[in-house]
Every structure is written in C-alpha cells, then in structure tokens.
Tab-separated table of N, CA and C in Angstrom:
chain	number	residue	atom	x	y	z
A	1	MET	N	-10.737	-1.880	7.964
A	1	MET	CA	-9.451	-2.243	8.540
A	1	MET	C	-9.232	-1.466	9.830
A	2	THR	N	-8.666	-2.124	10.802
A	2	THR	CA	-8.360	-1.439	12.051
A	2	THR	C	-7.002	-0.749	11.933
A	3	ASN	N	-6.757	0.183	12.836
A	3	ASN	CA	-5.460	0.848	12.864
A	3	ASN	C	-4.342	-0.170	13.092
A	4	ASN	N	-4.630	-1.189	13.910
A	4	ASN	CA	-3.631	-2.216	14.185
A	4	ASN	C	-3.289	-2.989	12.909
A	5	ASP	N	-4.296	-3.270	12.069
A	5	ASP	CA	-4.050	-3.955	10.792
A	5	ASP	C	-3.109	-3.128	9.918
A	6	VAL	N	-3.385	-1.838	9.837
A	6	VAL	CA	-2.565	-0.942	9.006
A	6	VAL	C	-1.144	-0.896	9.559
A	7	LEU	N	-1.005	-0.780	10.883
A	7	LEU	CA	0.321	-0.736	11.502
A	7	LEU	C	1.104	-2.017	11.209
A	8	ARG	N	0.450	-3.176	11.335
A	8	ARG	CA	1.111	-4.457	11.051
A	8	ARG	C	1.598	-4.516	9.608
A	9	ARG	N	0.746	-4.083	8.686
A	9	ARG	CA	1.110	-4.147	7.268
A	9	ARG	C	2.252	-3.197	6.932
A	10	ILE	N	2.242	-2.009	7.522
A	10	ILE	CA	3.324	-1.053	7.269
A	10	ILE	C	4.636	-1.612	7.819
A	11	ARG	N	4.569	-2.206	8.992
A	11	ARG	CA	5.782	-2.805	9.564
A	11	ARG	C	6.335	-3.888	8.632
A	12	TYR	N	5.446	-4.705	8.084
A	12	TYR	CA	5.891	-5.767	7.176
A	12	TYR	C	6.456	-5.172	5.880
A	13	ILE	N	5.778	-4.169	5.339
A	13	ILE	CA	6.221	-3.529	4.097
A	13	ILE	C	7.641	-2.993	4.249
A	14	LEU	N	7.892	-2.333	5.372
A	14	LEU	CA	9.197	-1.705	5.588
A	14	LEU	C	10.207	-2.657	6.217
A	15	ASP	N	9.742	-3.783	6.732
A	15	ASP	CA	10.611	-4.781	7.352
A	15	ASP	C	11.460	-4.138	8.450
A	16	VAL	N	10.788	-3.518	9.425
A	16	VAL	CA	11.482	-2.836	10.518
A	16	VAL	C	11.282	-3.581	11.829
A	17	ASN	N	12.197	-3.337	12.763
A	17	ASN	CA	12.118	-3.976	14.075
A	17	ASN	C	11.424	-3.058	15.088
A	18	ASP	N	11.289	-3.547	16.321
A	18	ASP	CA	10.614	-2.767	17.368
A	18	ASP	C	11.308	-1.436	17.618
A	19	ALA	N	12.629	-1.446	17.646
A	19	ALA	CA	13.376	-0.217	17.920
A	19	ALA	C	13.090	0.851	16.859
A	20	THR	N	13.002	0.445	15.612
A	20	THR	CA	12.700	1.400	14.538
A	20	THR	C	11.263	1.898	14.668
A	21	MET	N	10.350	1.018	15.038
A	21	MET	CA	8.959	1.435	15.250
A	21	MET	C	8.891	2.495	16.352
A	22	ILE	N	9.610	2.263	17.442
A	22	ILE	CA	9.642	3.226	18.547
A	22	ILE	C	10.224	4.547	18.054
A	23	SER	N	11.289	4.473	17.259
A	23	SER	CA	11.926	5.662	16.713
A	23	SER	C	10.961	6.449	15.818
A	24	ILE	N	10.148	5.746	15.043
A	24	ILE	CA	9.183	6.417	14.168
A	24	ILE	C	8.178	7.199	15.001
A	25	PHE	N	7.680	6.599	16.090
A	25	PHE	CA	6.769	7.325	16.982
A	25	PHE	C	7.480	8.535	17.586
A	26	GLU	N	8.742	8.367	18.002
A	26	GLU	CA	9.487	9.465	18.624
A	26	GLU	C	9.708	10.621	17.651
A	27	GLN	N	9.809	10.325	16.359
A	27	GLN	CA	10.006	11.396	15.382
A	27	GLN	C	8.778	12.278	15.241
A	28	ALA	N	7.671	11.831	15.794
A	28	ALA	CA	6.456	12.657	15.822
A	28	ALA	C	6.149	13.075	17.262
A	29	ASP	N	7.188	13.060	18.090
A	29	ASP	CA	7.099	13.537	19.472
A	29	ASP	C	6.158	12.729	20.359
A	30	MET	N	6.164	11.414	20.205
A	30	MET	CA	5.384	10.537	21.077
A	30	MET	C	6.293	9.433	21.592
A	31	THR	N	6.313	9.260	22.882
A	31	THR	CA	7.134	8.224	23.487
A	31	THR	C	6.286	6.979	23.702
A	32	VAL	N	6.759	5.862	23.167
A	32	VAL	CA	6.079	4.580	23.359
A	32	VAL	C	7.112	3.556	23.804
A	33	SER	N	6.642	2.512	24.447
A	33	SER	CA	7.548	1.457	24.910
A	33	SER	C	7.528	0.285	23.935
A	34	ARG	N	8.497	-0.588	24.093
A	34	ARG	CA	8.550	-1.806	23.286
A	34	ARG	C	7.290	-2.651	23.530
A	35	ASP	N	6.823	-2.667	24.789
A	35	ASP	CA	5.605	-3.418	25.114
A	35	ASP	C	4.387	-2.846	24.391
A	36	ASP	N	4.300	-1.502	24.316
A	36	ASP	CA	3.192	-0.876	23.583
A	36	ASP	C	3.184	-1.370	22.143
A	37	VAL	N	4.347	-1.294	21.489
A	37	VAL	CA	4.457	-1.696	20.081
A	37	VAL	C	4.077	-3.163	19.923
A	38	ARG	N	4.598	-4.005	20.782
A	38	ARG	CA	4.304	-5.441	20.687
A	38	ARG	C	2.824	-5.733	20.884
A	39	GLN	N	2.185	-5.020	21.816
A	39	GLN	CA	0.753	-5.240	22.046
A	39	GLN	C	-0.080	-4.764	20.859
A	40	TRP	N	0.334	-3.678	20.221
A	40	TRP	CA	-0.393	-3.178	19.047
A	40	TRP	C	-0.244	-4.115	17.864
A	41	LEU	N	0.883	-4.829	17.796
A	41	LEU	CA	1.139	-5.709	16.656
A	41	LEU	C	0.560	-7.114	16.832
A	42	LYS	N	0.069	-7.424	18.016
A	42	LYS	CA	-0.503	-8.753	18.262
A	42	LYS	C	-1.807	-8.917	17.486
A	43	LYS	N	-2.164	-10.167	17.225
A	43	LYS	CA	-3.431	-10.472	16.555
A	43	LYS	C	-4.601	-10.091	17.470
A	44	ASP	N	-5.734	-9.809	16.858
A	44	ASP	CA	-6.908	-9.337	17.602
A	44	ASP	C	-7.369	-10.302	18.690
A	45	ASP	N	-7.155	-11.589	18.499
A	45	ASP	CA	-7.650	-12.569	19.473
A	45	ASP	C	-6.635	-12.880	20.578
A	46	ASP	N	-5.462	-12.260	20.543
A	46	ASP	CA	-4.453	-12.471	21.578
A	46	ASP	C	-4.881	-11.723	22.844
A	47	PRO	N	-4.740	-12.347	24.024
A	47	PRO	CA	-5.156	-11.680	25.267
A	47	PRO	C	-4.354	-10.406	25.575
A	48	GLU	N	-3.150	-10.278	25.049
A	48	GLU	CA	-2.332	-9.093	25.312
A	48	GLU	C	-2.535	-7.991	24.269
A	49	TYR	N	-3.405	-8.222	23.301
A	49	TYR	CA	-3.688	-7.263	22.229
A	49	TYR	C	-4.211	-5.949	22.812
A	50	GLN	N	-3.680	-4.836	22.312
A	50	GLN	CA	-4.169	-3.511	22.666
A	50	GLN	C	-4.562	-2.789	21.387
A	51	SER	N	-5.687	-2.143	21.401
A	51	SER	CA	-6.152	-1.405	20.240
A	51	SER	C	-5.371	-0.090	20.108
A	52	LEU	N	-4.990	0.235	18.885
A	52	LEU	CA	-4.276	1.480	18.586
A	52	LEU	C	-5.327	2.529	18.237
A	53	ASN	N	-5.390	3.609	19.022
A	53	ASN	CA	-6.427	4.606	18.745
A	53	ASN	C	-6.022	5.508	17.583
A	54	ASP	N	-6.960	6.323	17.110
A	54	ASP	CA	-6.733	7.167	15.936
A	54	ASP	C	-5.586	8.156	16.137
A	55	LYS	N	-5.508	8.760	17.318
A	55	LYS	CA	-4.453	9.745	17.570
A	55	LYS	C	-3.076	9.075	17.551
A	56	GLN	N	-2.969	7.881	18.117
A	56	GLN	CA	-1.703	7.152	18.088
A	56	GLN	C	-1.317	6.777	16.657
A	57	MET	N	-2.303	6.343	15.876
A	57	MET	CA	-2.033	5.968	14.485
A	57	MET	C	-1.617	7.188	13.669
A	58	ALA	N	-2.304	8.317	13.878
A	58	ALA	CA	-1.956	9.554	13.172
A	58	ALA	C	-0.543	9.991	13.547
A	59	THR	N	-0.188	9.827	14.817
A	59	THR	CA	1.167	10.160	15.267
A	59	THR	C	2.189	9.266	14.570
A	60	PHE	N	1.896	7.967	14.485
A	60	PHE	CA	2.802	7.047	13.794
A	60	PHE	C	2.980	7.460	12.334
A	61	LEU	N	1.879	7.783	11.656
A	61	LEU	CA	1.962	8.168	10.245
A	61	LEU	C	2.755	9.471	10.065
A	62	ASN	N	2.574	10.418	10.990
A	62	ASN	CA	3.366	11.652	10.943
A	62	ASN	C	4.848	11.332	11.145
A	63	GLY	N	5.130	10.428	12.080
A	63	GLY	CA	6.512	10.008	12.310
A	63	GLY	C	7.091	9.291	11.102
A	64	LEU	N	6.252	8.497	10.426
A	64	LEU	CA	6.693	7.792	9.222
A	64	LEU	C	7.081	8.785	8.130
A	65	ILE	N	6.295	9.832	7.989
A	65	ILE	CA	6.612	10.886	7.018
A	65	ILE	C	7.969	11.503	7.377
A	66	ASN	N	8.167	11.818	8.651
A	66	ASN	CA	9.441	12.396	9.093
A	66	ASN	C	10.591	11.416	8.869
A	67	HIS	N	10.331	10.162	9.122
A	67	HIS	CA	11.371	9.131	9.008
A	67	HIS	C	11.806	8.919	7.554
A	68	LEU	N	10.843	8.869	6.643
A	68	LEU	CA	11.154	8.590	5.243
A	68	LEU	C	11.521	9.838	4.439
A	69	ARG	N	10.970	10.982	4.812
A	69	ARG	CA	11.173	12.189	3.998
A	69	ARG	C	12.012	13.251	4.686
A	70	GLY	N	12.229	13.093	5.986
A	70	GLY	CA	12.964	14.108	6.737
A	70	GLY	C	11.992	15.026	7.463
A	71	LYS	N	12.425	15.486	8.618
A	71	LYS	CA	11.577	16.328	9.454
A	71	LYS	C	11.522	17.744	8.906
A	72	LYS	N	10.315	18.312	8.857
A	72	LYS	CA	10.141	19.694	8.426
A	72	LYS	C	10.636	20.626	9.528
A	73	GLU	N	11.139	21.768	9.124
A	73	GLU	CA	11.530	22.760	10.121
A	73	GLU	C	10.283	23.386	10.697
A	74	GLY	N	10.388	23.846	11.928
A	74	GLY	CA	9.256	24.487	12.579
A	74	GLY	C	8.397	23.493	13.337
A	75	GLU	N	7.204	23.925	13.640
A	75	GLU	CA	6.287	23.107	14.432
A	75	GLU	C	5.813	21.891	13.639
A	76	GLN	N	5.767	20.760	14.309
A	76	GLN	CA	5.308	19.527	13.685
A	76	GLN	C	3.786	19.524	13.594
A	77	PRO	N	3.235	18.864	12.573
A	77	PRO	CA	1.777	18.804	12.471
A	77	PRO	C	1.181	18.065	13.665
A	78	LYS	N	0.058	18.539	14.115
A	78	LYS	CA	-0.644	17.884	15.220
A	78	LYS	C	-1.346	16.646	14.677
A	79	PRO	N	-1.294	15.539	15.428
A	79	PRO	CA	-1.987	14.329	14.961
A	79	PRO	C	-3.505	14.533	15.000
A	80	GLU	N	-4.176	13.984	14.001
A	80	GLU	CA	-5.622	14.073	13.943
A	80	GLU	C	-6.228	13.259	15.084
A	81	LYS	N	-7.339	13.740	15.612
A	81	LYS	CA	-8.015	13.007	16.688
A	81	LYS	C	-8.875	11.887	16.122
A	82	SER	N	-9.266	12.057	14.876
A	82	SER	CA	-10.113	11.061	14.224
A	82	SER	C	-9.528	10.776	12.840
A	83	LEU	N	-9.357	9.497	12.536
A	83	LEU	CA	-8.788	9.087	11.251
A	83	LEU	C	-9.820	8.353	10.412
A	84	ASN	N	-9.643	8.439	9.104
A	84	ASN	CA	-10.410	7.594	8.192
A	84	ASN	C	-9.446	7.094	7.123
A	85	ASN	N	-9.905	6.227	6.259
A	85	ASN	CA	-9.034	5.643	5.237
A	85	ASN	C	-8.462	6.693	4.290
A	86	ASN	N	-9.219	7.765	4.028
A	86	ASN	CA	-8.732	8.821	3.144
A	86	ASN	C	-7.494	9.488	3.739
A	87	ILE	N	-7.533	9.777	5.027
A	87	ILE	CA	-6.394	10.423	5.689
A	87	ILE	C	-5.197	9.476	5.719
A	88	ILE	N	-5.447	8.202	6.023
A	88	ILE	CA	-4.365	7.212	6.063
A	88	ILE	C	-3.710	7.100	4.686
A	89	LEU	N	-4.518	6.996	3.631
A	89	LEU	CA	-3.984	6.888	2.269
A	89	LEU	C	-3.183	8.138	1.899
A	90	ARG	N	-3.682	9.317	2.267
A	90	ARG	CA	-2.976	10.562	1.959
A	90	ARG	C	-1.622	10.603	2.678
A	91	LYS	N	-1.593	10.219	3.942
A	91	LYS	CA	-0.338	10.239	4.697
A	91	LYS	C	0.662	9.222	4.145
A	92	LEU	N	0.169	8.060	3.714
A	92	LEU	CA	1.061	7.070	3.111
A	92	LEU	C	1.595	7.577	1.768
A	93	LYS	N	0.750	8.274	1.026
A	93	LYS	CA	1.179	8.862	-0.253
A	93	LYS	C	2.317	9.854	-0.013
A	94	ILE	N	2.172	10.665	1.015
A	94	ILE	CA	3.199	11.655	1.346
A	94	ILE	C	4.467	10.957	1.844
A	95	ALA	N	4.297	10.005	2.764
A	95	ALA	CA	5.455	9.323	3.356
A	95	ALA	C	6.311	8.644	2.292
A	96	PHE	N	5.672	7.949	1.368
A	96	PHE	CA	6.411	7.212	0.348
A	96	PHE	C	6.669	8.039	-0.907
A	97	ASN	N	6.268	9.335	-0.864
A	97	ASN	CA	6.508	10.258	-1.973
A	97	ASN	C	5.972	9.697	-3.288
A	98	LEU	N	4.716	9.292	-3.270
A	98	LEU	CA	4.095	8.658	-4.426
A	98	LEU	C	3.266	9.649	-5.231
A	99	GLN	N	3.351	9.535	-6.527
A	99	GLN	CA	2.487	10.283	-7.432
A	99	GLN	C	1.264	9.414	-7.734
A	100	SER	N	0.252	10.011	-8.299
A	100	SER	CA	-0.983	9.281	-8.602
A	100	SER	C	-0.730	8.053	-9.477
A	101	ASP	N	0.096	8.207	-10.497
A	101	ASP	CA	0.386	7.075	-11.382
A	101	ASP	C	1.022	5.916	-10.622
A	102	GLU	N	1.889	6.241	-9.669
A	102	GLU	CA	2.549	5.194	-8.882
A	102	GLU	C	1.550	4.478	-7.968
A	103	ILE	N	0.611	5.225	-7.411
A	103	ILE	CA	-0.419	4.602	-6.569
A	103	ILE	C	-1.278	3.669	-7.420
A	104	LEU	N	-1.639	4.123	-8.620
A	104	LEU	CA	-2.441	3.285	-9.515
A	104	LEU	C	-1.673	2.028	-9.906
A	105	ASP	N	-0.362	2.157	-10.108
A	105	ASP	CA	0.476	0.991	-10.420
A	105	ASP	C	0.513	0.007	-9.260
A	106	VAL	N	0.610	0.532	-8.048
A	106	VAL	CA	0.620	-0.322	-6.852
A	106	VAL	C	-0.704	-1.065	-6.734
A	107	LEU	N	-1.806	-0.365	-6.960
A	107	LEU	CA	-3.116	-1.014	-6.899
A	107	LEU	C	-3.237	-2.081	-7.984
A	108	GLN	N	-2.663	-1.803	-9.143
A	108	GLN	CA	-2.731	-2.742	-10.260
A	108	GLN	C	-1.951	-4.020	-9.954
A	109	LEU	N	-0.911	-3.920	-9.134
A	109	LEU	CA	-0.157	-5.116	-8.727
A	109	LEU	C	-1.074	-6.134	-8.044
A	110	GLU	N	-2.094	-5.631	-7.384
A	110	GLU	CA	-3.062	-6.487	-6.711
A	110	GLU	C	-4.248	-6.812	-7.619
A	111	GLY	N	-4.206	-6.313	-8.852
A	111	GLY	CA	-5.299	-6.559	-9.781
A	111	GLY	C	-6.498	-5.657	-9.538
A	112	PHE	N	-6.275	-4.532	-8.868
A	112	PHE	CA	-7.347	-3.603	-8.541
A	112	PHE	C	-7.237	-2.391	-9.448
A	113	SER	N	-8.267	-2.153	-10.258
A	113	SER	CA	-8.248	-1.039	-11.206
A	113	SER	C	-9.018	0.149	-10.661
A	114	LEU	N	-8.452	1.306	-10.895
A	114	LEU	CA	-9.061	2.558	-10.458
A	114	LEU	C	-8.619	3.609	-11.466
A	115	SER	N	-9.478	4.563	-11.768
A	115	SER	CA	-9.076	5.633	-12.689
A	115	SER	C	-8.407	6.756	-11.891
A	116	LYS	N	-7.716	7.634	-12.616
A	116	LYS	CA	-7.076	8.783	-11.952
A	116	LYS	C	-8.116	9.670	-11.275
A	117	HIS	N	-9.265	9.788	-11.904
A	117	HIS	CA	-10.329	10.628	-11.349
A	117	HIS	C	-10.871	10.034	-10.055
A	118	GLU	N	-11.052	8.718	-10.041
A	118	GLU	CA	-11.525	8.057	-8.822
A	118	GLU	C	-10.497	8.210	-7.703
A	119	LEU	N	-9.222	8.072	-8.045
A	119	LEU	CA	-8.167	8.213	-7.044
A	119	LEU	C	-8.123	9.639	-6.499
A	120	SER	N	-8.197	10.624	-7.377
A	120	SER	CA	-8.118	12.020	-6.921
A	120	SER	C	-9.290	12.379	-6.010
A	121	ALA	N	-10.414	11.703	-6.166
A	121	ALA	CA	-11.579	11.965	-5.305
A	121	ALA	C	-11.284	11.607	-3.853
A	122	PHE	N	-10.376	10.652	-3.618
A	122	PHE	CA	-10.013	10.267	-2.247
A	122	PHE	C	-9.217	11.363	-1.545
A	123	PHE	N	-8.534	12.216	-2.312
A	123	PHE	CA	-7.668	13.228	-1.728
A	123	PHE	C	-8.328	14.606	-1.648
A	124	ARG	N	-9.579	14.688	-2.012
A	124	ARG	CA	-10.311	15.964	-1.943
A	124	ARG	C	-10.824	16.204	-0.527
A	125	LYS	N	-11.200	17.440	-0.247
A	125	LYS	CA	-11.776	17.761	1.060
A	125	LYS	C	-13.169	17.137	1.148
A	126	PRO	N	-13.556	16.707	2.339
A	126	PRO	CA	-14.847	16.013	2.486
A	126	PRO	C	-16.061	16.812	2.001
A	127	ASP	N	-15.986	18.145	2.025
A	127	ASP	CA	-17.138	18.933	1.584
A	127	ASP	C	-17.117	19.231	0.076
A	128	HIS	N	-16.084	18.763	-0.628
A	128	HIS	CA	-16.009	18.941	-2.075
A	128	HIS	C	-17.038	18.039	-2.750
A	129	LYS	N	-17.651	18.525	-3.829
A	129	LYS	CA	-18.733	17.748	-4.449
A	129	LYS	C	-18.257	16.438	-5.066
A	130	HIS	N	-16.956	16.317	-5.394
A	130	HIS	CA	-16.447	15.086	-5.987
A	130	HIS	C	-15.677	14.212	-4.989
A	131	PHE	N	-15.751	14.568	-3.699
A	131	PHE	CA	-15.094	13.755	-2.668
A	131	PHE	C	-15.697	12.352	-2.659
A	132	ARG	N	-14.838	11.374	-2.413
A	132	ARG	CA	-15.309	9.989	-2.304
A	132	ARG	C	-14.593	9.337	-1.125
A	133	ALA	N	-15.337	8.647	-0.292
A	133	ALA	CA	-14.740	7.957	0.853
A	133	ALA	C	-13.936	6.757	0.366
A	134	CYS	N	-12.752	6.599	0.914
A	134	CYS	CA	-11.892	5.470	0.574
A	134	CYS	C	-12.345	4.272	1.413
A	135	LYS	N	-12.789	3.246	0.738
A	135	LYS	CA	-13.288	2.058	1.446
A	135	LYS	C	-12.125	1.152	1.850
A	136	ASP	N	-12.413	0.267	2.800
A	136	ASP	CA	-11.400	-0.674	3.284
A	136	ASP	C	-10.768	-1.464	2.145
A	137	GLN	N	-11.574	-1.831	1.155
A	137	GLN	CA	-11.085	-2.636	0.038
A	137	GLN	C	-9.952	-1.916	-0.704
A	138	VAL	N	-10.097	-0.614	-0.907
A	138	VAL	CA	-9.078	0.153	-1.624
A	138	VAL	C	-7.803	0.228	-0.790
A	139	LEU	N	-7.940	0.566	0.498
A	139	LEU	CA	-6.773	0.667	1.368
A	139	LEU	C	-6.086	-0.690	1.506
A	140	ARG	N	-6.847	-1.746	1.653
A	140	ARG	CA	-6.290	-3.099	1.777
A	140	ARG	C	-5.512	-3.475	0.508
A	141	ASN	N	-6.100	-3.215	-0.661
A	141	ASN	CA	-5.412	-3.516	-1.922
A	141	ASN	C	-4.156	-2.664	-2.099
A	142	PHE	N	-4.222	-1.415	-1.663
A	142	PHE	CA	-3.038	-0.557	-1.745
A	142	PHE	C	-1.918	-1.113	-0.869
A	143	LEU	N	-2.236	-1.485	0.365
A	143	LEU	CA	-1.215	-2.012	1.270
A	143	LEU	C	-0.668	-3.354	0.777
A	144	GLN	N	-1.531	-4.182	0.214
A	144	GLN	CA	-1.058	-5.459	-0.334
A	144	GLN	C	-0.174	-5.221	-1.561
A	145	GLY	N	-0.526	-4.234	-2.373
A	145	GLY	CA	0.309	-3.877	-3.516
A	145	GLY	C	1.666	-3.348	-3.060
A	146	MET	N	1.674	-2.580	-1.984
A	146	MET	CA	2.937	-2.082	-1.429
A	146	MET	C	3.795	-3.250	-0.950
A	147	GLN	N	3.158	-4.250	-0.345
A	147	GLN	CA	3.894	-5.443	0.085
A	147	GLN	C	4.544	-6.113	-1.117
A	148	LEU	N	3.799	-6.236	-2.197
A	148	LEU	CA	4.358	-6.844	-3.407
A	148	LEU	C	5.506	-5.997	-3.962
A	149	LYS	N	5.365	-4.694	-3.871
A	149	LYS	CA	6.402	-3.795	-4.379
A	149	LYS	C	7.667	-3.886	-3.532
A	150	PHE	N	7.497	-3.942	-2.202
A	150	PHE	CA	8.648	-3.967	-1.308
A	150	PHE	C	9.206	-5.363	-1.086
A	151	HIS	N	8.416	-6.381	-1.323
A	151	HIS	CA	8.863	-7.761	-1.161
A	151	HIS	C	8.647	-8.516	-2.464
A	152	PRO	N	9.277	-8.043	-3.544
A	152	PRO	CA	9.077	-8.697	-4.838
A	152	PRO	C	9.738	-10.073	-4.872
A	153	LYS	N	9.301	-10.870	-5.820
A	153	LYS	CA	9.954	-12.158	-6.042
A	153	LYS	C	11.366	-11.889	-6.531
A	154	LYS	N	12.255	-12.836	-6.366
A	154	LYS	CA	13.664	-12.640	-6.716
A	154	LYS	C	13.848	-12.158	-8.151
A	155	ASN	N	13.043	-12.648	-9.072
A	155	ASN	CA	13.205	-12.274	-10.478
A	155	ASN	C	12.637	-10.903	-10.791
A	156	ASP	N	11.876	-10.321	-9.881
A	156	ASP	CA	11.226	-9.046	-10.143
A	156	ASP	C	11.967	-7.857	-9.531
A	157	LEU	N	13.218	-8.012	-9.151
A	157	LEU	CA	13.939	-6.940	-8.481
A	157	LEU	C	14.351	-5.803	-9.411
A	158	GLU	N	14.400	-6.031	-10.706
A	158	GLU	CA	14.781	-4.967	-11.627
A	158	GLU	C	13.750	-3.847	-11.588
A	159	GLY	N	14.227	-2.631	-11.553
A	159	GLY	CA	13.333	-1.481	-11.545
A	159	GLY	C	12.834	-1.110	-10.159
A	160	PHE	N	13.254	-1.825	-9.143
A	160	PHE	CA	12.825	-1.542	-7.770
A	160	PHE	C	13.621	-0.349	-7.260
A	161	SER	N	12.957	0.809	-7.081
A	161	SER	CA	13.716	2.002	-6.751
A	161	SER	C	13.098	2.856	-5.654
A	162	TRP	N	12.142	2.332	-4.902
A	162	TRP	CA	11.540	3.146	-3.859
A	162	TRP	C	12.491	3.253	-2.689
A	163	PRO	N	12.384	4.335	-1.899
A	163	PRO	CA	13.301	4.516	-0.781
A	163	PRO	C	13.106	3.430	0.267
A	164	SER	N	14.209	3.046	0.889
A	164	SER	CA	14.107	2.080	1.971
A	164	SER	C	14.639	2.710	3.229
A	165	LEU	N	14.297	2.151	4.353
A	165	LEU	CA	14.766	2.686	5.628
A	165	LEU	C	16.283	2.540	5.740
A	166	ASP	N	16.856	1.522	5.108
A	166	ASP	CA	18.298	1.321	5.174
A	166	ASP	C	19.019	2.532	4.606
A	167	ASP	N	18.510	3.109	3.520
A	167	ASP	CA	19.126	4.267	2.910
A	167	ASP	C	19.073	5.475	3.853
A	168	LYS	N	17.965	5.602	4.613
A	168	LYS	CA	17.779	6.705	5.534
A	168	LYS	C	18.738	6.610	6.718
A	169	GLU	N	19.005	5.393	7.198
A	169	GLU	CA	19.788	5.211	8.405
A	169	GLU	C	21.275	5.381	8.180
A	170	LYS	N	21.728	5.382	6.928
A	170	LYS	CA	23.166	5.504	6.648
A	170	LYS	C	23.626	6.936	6.705
C-alpha cells in the first residue's frame, strides 16, 4: 500500500474535510495547503496526483495522534524519515487508543484471523528474534475493518463507542 492509499482510507474512516486534514498536519508542526491535501488524495492515475513521502505521512500520523489523544507536553516526536507498515500500524494503534484485542476484533470484521502472538510480533523492535514484518494484506484488512467499525450499517450502531473527531472538536 502506498502512503496515499493509507491517507485516503484514514480520511474516509474519520469522515473529515480538507480543513481538518490540514489541521491534523499542523498539530504535528507541518504546514500544508489545501492543494497539497487534494493532490495527495487523488487517484494514482490522475495527472494532478502527488506522492506522499514517508516523512509527510509520519508527520500526518503524529498529528493524528495529537488530534485524537491530545498533544503531549514538551517536544513533539520527530517524524520518521522512513516508514513501513509496522510503524504505520503502531501509530494507528496509538492514535485510536486500541488494545490488542480490539485490533484483532477489527481484523475479524474483515474475516482476517490473527493470533495475539502474531499481532504482538508486529510491534516488536526489528532486531528482536520474534519480530515480524507487517505485510500490506494485514494493514489493508485492518484499515478496511476500521472502515466497517466507523461506518457500520444502520442496524449495527449498538456498541459503537470509539472516539470521533466530533467529540474532540466540541
């Protein structure tokens, strides 16, 4: 998955507009324009499409954490220069304040089964003997499960309790 794919899916999951996207970047101390956001969200075959680099994506994810959980006091974390699916999954876990069981439930919404041990391997340091690289399939299923969680069918609204941006903005 490209960074642009992940950005598009997160925008859909949270159902936010361009102004909120810009605000999320600003919460991680990066100034972007509406045109930047629109170009990053365009389909890959659009002539105005711009690729979102790893540092920009890491900045967005840091801003998302600040936006959903509140800004930490002191110096903000520096965005990573290089991203992989493990880092993206970890930052999304932090942003949405998810426990392992909740991540497994989200994956199960997409019909994707994973054990707790397999999941914990994604969050280990790369030099740990039980580290496992998070493949595109896992990240894609997680994001699709999040879409199902945030955009449930009308009859499935009971028990829906994850934080929304509307609650943060009030």
